[in-house]
CSV table of C-alpha atoms in Angstrom, one decimal:
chain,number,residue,atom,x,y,z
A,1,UNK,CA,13.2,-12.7,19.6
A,2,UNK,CA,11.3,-9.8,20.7
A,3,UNK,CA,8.5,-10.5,23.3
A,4,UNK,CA,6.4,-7.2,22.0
A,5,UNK,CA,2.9,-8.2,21.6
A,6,UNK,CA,0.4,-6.0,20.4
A,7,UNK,CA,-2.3,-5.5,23.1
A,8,UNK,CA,-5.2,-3.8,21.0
A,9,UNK,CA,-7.2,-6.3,18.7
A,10,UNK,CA,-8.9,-3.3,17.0
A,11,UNK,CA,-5.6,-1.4,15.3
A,12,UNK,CA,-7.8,0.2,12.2
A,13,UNK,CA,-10.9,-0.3,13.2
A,14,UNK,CA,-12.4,1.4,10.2
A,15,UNK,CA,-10.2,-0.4,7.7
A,16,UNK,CA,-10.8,-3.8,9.5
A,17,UNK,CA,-14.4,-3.7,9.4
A,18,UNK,CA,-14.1,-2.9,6.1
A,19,UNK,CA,-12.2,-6.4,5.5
A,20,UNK,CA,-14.2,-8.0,7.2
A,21,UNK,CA,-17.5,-6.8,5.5
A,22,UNK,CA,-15.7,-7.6,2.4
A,23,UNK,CA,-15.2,-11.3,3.5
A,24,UNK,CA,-18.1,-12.0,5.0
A,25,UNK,CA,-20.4,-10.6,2.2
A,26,UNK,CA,-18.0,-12.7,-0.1
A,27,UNK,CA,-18.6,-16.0,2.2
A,28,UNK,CA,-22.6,-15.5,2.5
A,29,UNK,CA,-22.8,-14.8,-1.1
A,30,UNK,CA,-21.3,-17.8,-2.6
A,31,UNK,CA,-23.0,-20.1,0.1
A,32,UNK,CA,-26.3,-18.5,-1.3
A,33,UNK,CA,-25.7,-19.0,-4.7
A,34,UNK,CA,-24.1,-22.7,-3.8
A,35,UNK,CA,-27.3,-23.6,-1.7
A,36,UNK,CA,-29.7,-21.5,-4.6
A,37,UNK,CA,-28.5,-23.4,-7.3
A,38,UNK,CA,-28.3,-27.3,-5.0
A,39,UNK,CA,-32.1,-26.6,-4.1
A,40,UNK,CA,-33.4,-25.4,-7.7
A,41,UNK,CA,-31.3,-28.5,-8.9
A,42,UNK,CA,-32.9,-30.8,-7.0
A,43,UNK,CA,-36.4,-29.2,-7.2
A,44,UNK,CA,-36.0,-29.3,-11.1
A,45,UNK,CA,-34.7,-32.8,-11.1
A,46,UNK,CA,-37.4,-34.4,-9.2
A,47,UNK,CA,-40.2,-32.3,-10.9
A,48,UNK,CA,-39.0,-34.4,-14.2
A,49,UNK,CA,-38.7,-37.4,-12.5
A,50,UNK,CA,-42.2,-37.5,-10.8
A,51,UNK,CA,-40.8,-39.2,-7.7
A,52,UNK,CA,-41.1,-38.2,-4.3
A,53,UNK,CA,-38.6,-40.5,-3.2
A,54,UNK,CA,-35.1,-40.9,-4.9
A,55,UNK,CA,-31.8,-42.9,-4.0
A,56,UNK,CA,-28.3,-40.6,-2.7
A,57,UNK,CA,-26.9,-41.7,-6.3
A,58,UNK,CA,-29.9,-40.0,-8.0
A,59,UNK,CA,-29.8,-36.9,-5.6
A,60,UNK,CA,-25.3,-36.8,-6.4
A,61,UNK,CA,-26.3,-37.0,-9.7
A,62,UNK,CA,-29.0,-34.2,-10.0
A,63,UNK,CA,-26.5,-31.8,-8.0
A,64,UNK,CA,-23.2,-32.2,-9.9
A,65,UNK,CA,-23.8,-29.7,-12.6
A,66,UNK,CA,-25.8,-27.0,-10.7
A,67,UNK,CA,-23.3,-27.6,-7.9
A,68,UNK,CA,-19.8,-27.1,-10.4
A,69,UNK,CA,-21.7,-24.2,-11.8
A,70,UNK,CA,-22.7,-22.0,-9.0
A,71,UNK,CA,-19.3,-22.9,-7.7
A,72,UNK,CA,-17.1,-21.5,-10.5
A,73,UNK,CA,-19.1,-18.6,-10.3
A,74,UNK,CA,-18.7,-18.4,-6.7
A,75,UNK,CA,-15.1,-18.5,-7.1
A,76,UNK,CA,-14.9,-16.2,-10.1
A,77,UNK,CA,-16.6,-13.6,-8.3
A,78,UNK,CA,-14.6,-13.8,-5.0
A,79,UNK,CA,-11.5,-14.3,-7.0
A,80,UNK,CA,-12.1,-10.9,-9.2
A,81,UNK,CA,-13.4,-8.8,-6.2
A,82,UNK,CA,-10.4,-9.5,-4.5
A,83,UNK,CA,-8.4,-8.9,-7.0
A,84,UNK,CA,-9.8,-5.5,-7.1
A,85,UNK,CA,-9.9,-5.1,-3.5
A,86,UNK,CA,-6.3,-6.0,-2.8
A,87,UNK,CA,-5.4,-3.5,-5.6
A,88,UNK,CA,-6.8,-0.9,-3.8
A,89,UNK,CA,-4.6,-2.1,-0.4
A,90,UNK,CA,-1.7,-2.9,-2.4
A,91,UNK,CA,-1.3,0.1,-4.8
A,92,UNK,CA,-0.8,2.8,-1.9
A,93,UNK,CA,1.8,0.5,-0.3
A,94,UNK,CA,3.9,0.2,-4.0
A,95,UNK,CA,3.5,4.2,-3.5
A,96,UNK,CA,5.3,4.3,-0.8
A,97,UNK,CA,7.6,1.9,-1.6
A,98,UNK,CA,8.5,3.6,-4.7
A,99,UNK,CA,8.8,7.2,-2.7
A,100,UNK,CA,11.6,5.2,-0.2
A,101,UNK,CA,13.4,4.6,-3.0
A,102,UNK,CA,13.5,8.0,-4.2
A,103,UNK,CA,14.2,9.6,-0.9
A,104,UNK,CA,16.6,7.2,-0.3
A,105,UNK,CA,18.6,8.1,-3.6
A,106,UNK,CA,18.1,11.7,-2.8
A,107,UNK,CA,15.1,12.6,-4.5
A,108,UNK,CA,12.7,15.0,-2.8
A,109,UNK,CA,11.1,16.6,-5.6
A,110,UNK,CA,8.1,13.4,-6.5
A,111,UNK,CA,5.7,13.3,-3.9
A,112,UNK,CA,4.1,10.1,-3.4
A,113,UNK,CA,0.1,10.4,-4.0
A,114,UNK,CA,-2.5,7.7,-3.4
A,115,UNK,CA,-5.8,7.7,-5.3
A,116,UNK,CA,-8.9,8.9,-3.0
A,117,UNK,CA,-10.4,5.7,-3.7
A,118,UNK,CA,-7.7,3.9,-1.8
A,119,UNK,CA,-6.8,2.7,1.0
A,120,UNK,CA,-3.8,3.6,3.5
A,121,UNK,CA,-5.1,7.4,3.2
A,122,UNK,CA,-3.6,8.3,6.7
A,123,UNK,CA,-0.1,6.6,5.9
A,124,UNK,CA,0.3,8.4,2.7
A,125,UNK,CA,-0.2,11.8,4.0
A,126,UNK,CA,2.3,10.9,7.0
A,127,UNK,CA,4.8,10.3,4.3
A,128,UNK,CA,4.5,13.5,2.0
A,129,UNK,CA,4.4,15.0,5.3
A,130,UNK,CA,7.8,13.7,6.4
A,131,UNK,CA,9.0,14.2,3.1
A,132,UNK,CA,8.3,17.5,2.9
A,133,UNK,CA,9.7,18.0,6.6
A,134,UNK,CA,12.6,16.4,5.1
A,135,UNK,CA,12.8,18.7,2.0
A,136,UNK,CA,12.7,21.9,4.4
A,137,UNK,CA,15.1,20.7,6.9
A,138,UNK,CA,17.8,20.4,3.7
A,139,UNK,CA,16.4,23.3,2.4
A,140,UNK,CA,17.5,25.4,5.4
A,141,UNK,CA,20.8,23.5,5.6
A,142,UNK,CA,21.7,23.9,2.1
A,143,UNK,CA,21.1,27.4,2.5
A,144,UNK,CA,23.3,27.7,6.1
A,145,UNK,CA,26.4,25.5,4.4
A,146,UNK,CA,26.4,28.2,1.3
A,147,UNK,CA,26.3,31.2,4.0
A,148,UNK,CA,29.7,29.2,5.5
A,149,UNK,CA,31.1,28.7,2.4
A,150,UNK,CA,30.8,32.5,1.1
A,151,UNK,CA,31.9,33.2,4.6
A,152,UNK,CA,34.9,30.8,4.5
A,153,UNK,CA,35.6,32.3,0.5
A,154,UNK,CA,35.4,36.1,2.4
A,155,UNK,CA,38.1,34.6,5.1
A,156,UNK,CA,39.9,33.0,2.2
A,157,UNK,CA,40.9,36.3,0.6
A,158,UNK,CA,42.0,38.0,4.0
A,159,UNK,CA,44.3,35.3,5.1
A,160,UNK,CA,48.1,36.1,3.9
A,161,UNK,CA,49.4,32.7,3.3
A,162,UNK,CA,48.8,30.8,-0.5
A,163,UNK,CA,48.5,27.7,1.2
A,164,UNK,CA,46.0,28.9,3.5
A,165,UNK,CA,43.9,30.4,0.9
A,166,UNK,CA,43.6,27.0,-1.3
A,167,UNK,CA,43.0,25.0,1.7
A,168,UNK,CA,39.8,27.5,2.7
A,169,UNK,CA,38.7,27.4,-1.0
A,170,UNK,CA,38.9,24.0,-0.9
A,171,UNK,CA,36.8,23.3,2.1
A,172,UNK,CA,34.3,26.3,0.6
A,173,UNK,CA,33.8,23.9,-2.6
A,174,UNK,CA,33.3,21.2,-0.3
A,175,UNK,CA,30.7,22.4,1.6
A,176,UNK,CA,28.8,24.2,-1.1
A,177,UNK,CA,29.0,20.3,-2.8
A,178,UNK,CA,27.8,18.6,0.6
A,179,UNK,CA,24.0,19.3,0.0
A,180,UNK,CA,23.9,19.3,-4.2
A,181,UNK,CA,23.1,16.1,-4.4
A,182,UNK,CA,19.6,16.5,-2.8
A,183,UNK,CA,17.3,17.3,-5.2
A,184,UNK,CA,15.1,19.6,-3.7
């Protein structure tokens, strides 16, 4: 069990506030149009009554419509603008999920991009980044394994011995194989 416990509240402070706004405007909007729709109920339903004092089975009966109304639309809303919003958090991160898996079967040549619009901006660029610190690092090593294997090919021809000469030829092919499956 490991006893690490993060010691800053405010990780992405940005991005959090962000949530947060996103909530909070989501929360106060349906209460509004919950507690709009309730009073106008009410205000309608006693207006045609001519009453100025009703029973609590009058008042639950003058609510229920505007009430189920304004609260499927409440939910509606809330439900579709987080489905949108959680697209935007969610897309980036199948991005990057998708650009493991290709680094991961060798595959350096698709580099993972993320829509302006998104967010997980700073993550995605740390990834091309490494990738494309990856894809130089087996650049340069792809290109120091062929130098030994034309250098172990030179050596082959110089050495006397048949056996010696199909053993270095052999390791040469090896080497110049080592790196081919990258795709670079």
């Amino acid at each position: 069990m490991s006893l690490y416990k993060r010691k800053k509240f405010w990780v992405d402070t940005p991005l959090q506030l962000q949530m947060l706004g996103y909530v909070l405007a989501l929360v106060t909007a349906s209460l509004l149009l919950v507690s709009f729709s309730v009073l106008r109920g009410l205000t309608q339903a006693s207006t045609q009554s001519r009453q100025i004092f009703h029973s609590l089975d009058w008042v639950r009966q003058s609510i229920r419509g505007p009430l189920a109304i304004s609260s499927c639309i409440s939910i509606l809303i809330s439900g579709l603008l987080t489905l949108i919003w959680s697209h935007r958090f969610a897309g980036p991160l199948r991005v990057l999920s998708a650009g493991m898996t290709r680094l991961r079967q060798g595959n350096f040549t698709v580099p993972a991009r993320v829509r302006d619009s998104d967010t997980l901006q700073d993550v995605a660029k740390e990834f091309a980044q490494m990738q494309d610190d990856l894809r130089g690092m087996l650049v340069d090593d792809r290109r120091k394994a062929e130098a030994a294997a034309q250098r172990l090919e030179a050596l082959a021809h110089k050495t006397g011995s048949e056996a010696e000469k199909r053993e270095l030829h052999a390791v040469a092919v090896e080497l110049k194989a080592l790196l081919k499956r990258f795709h670079l």
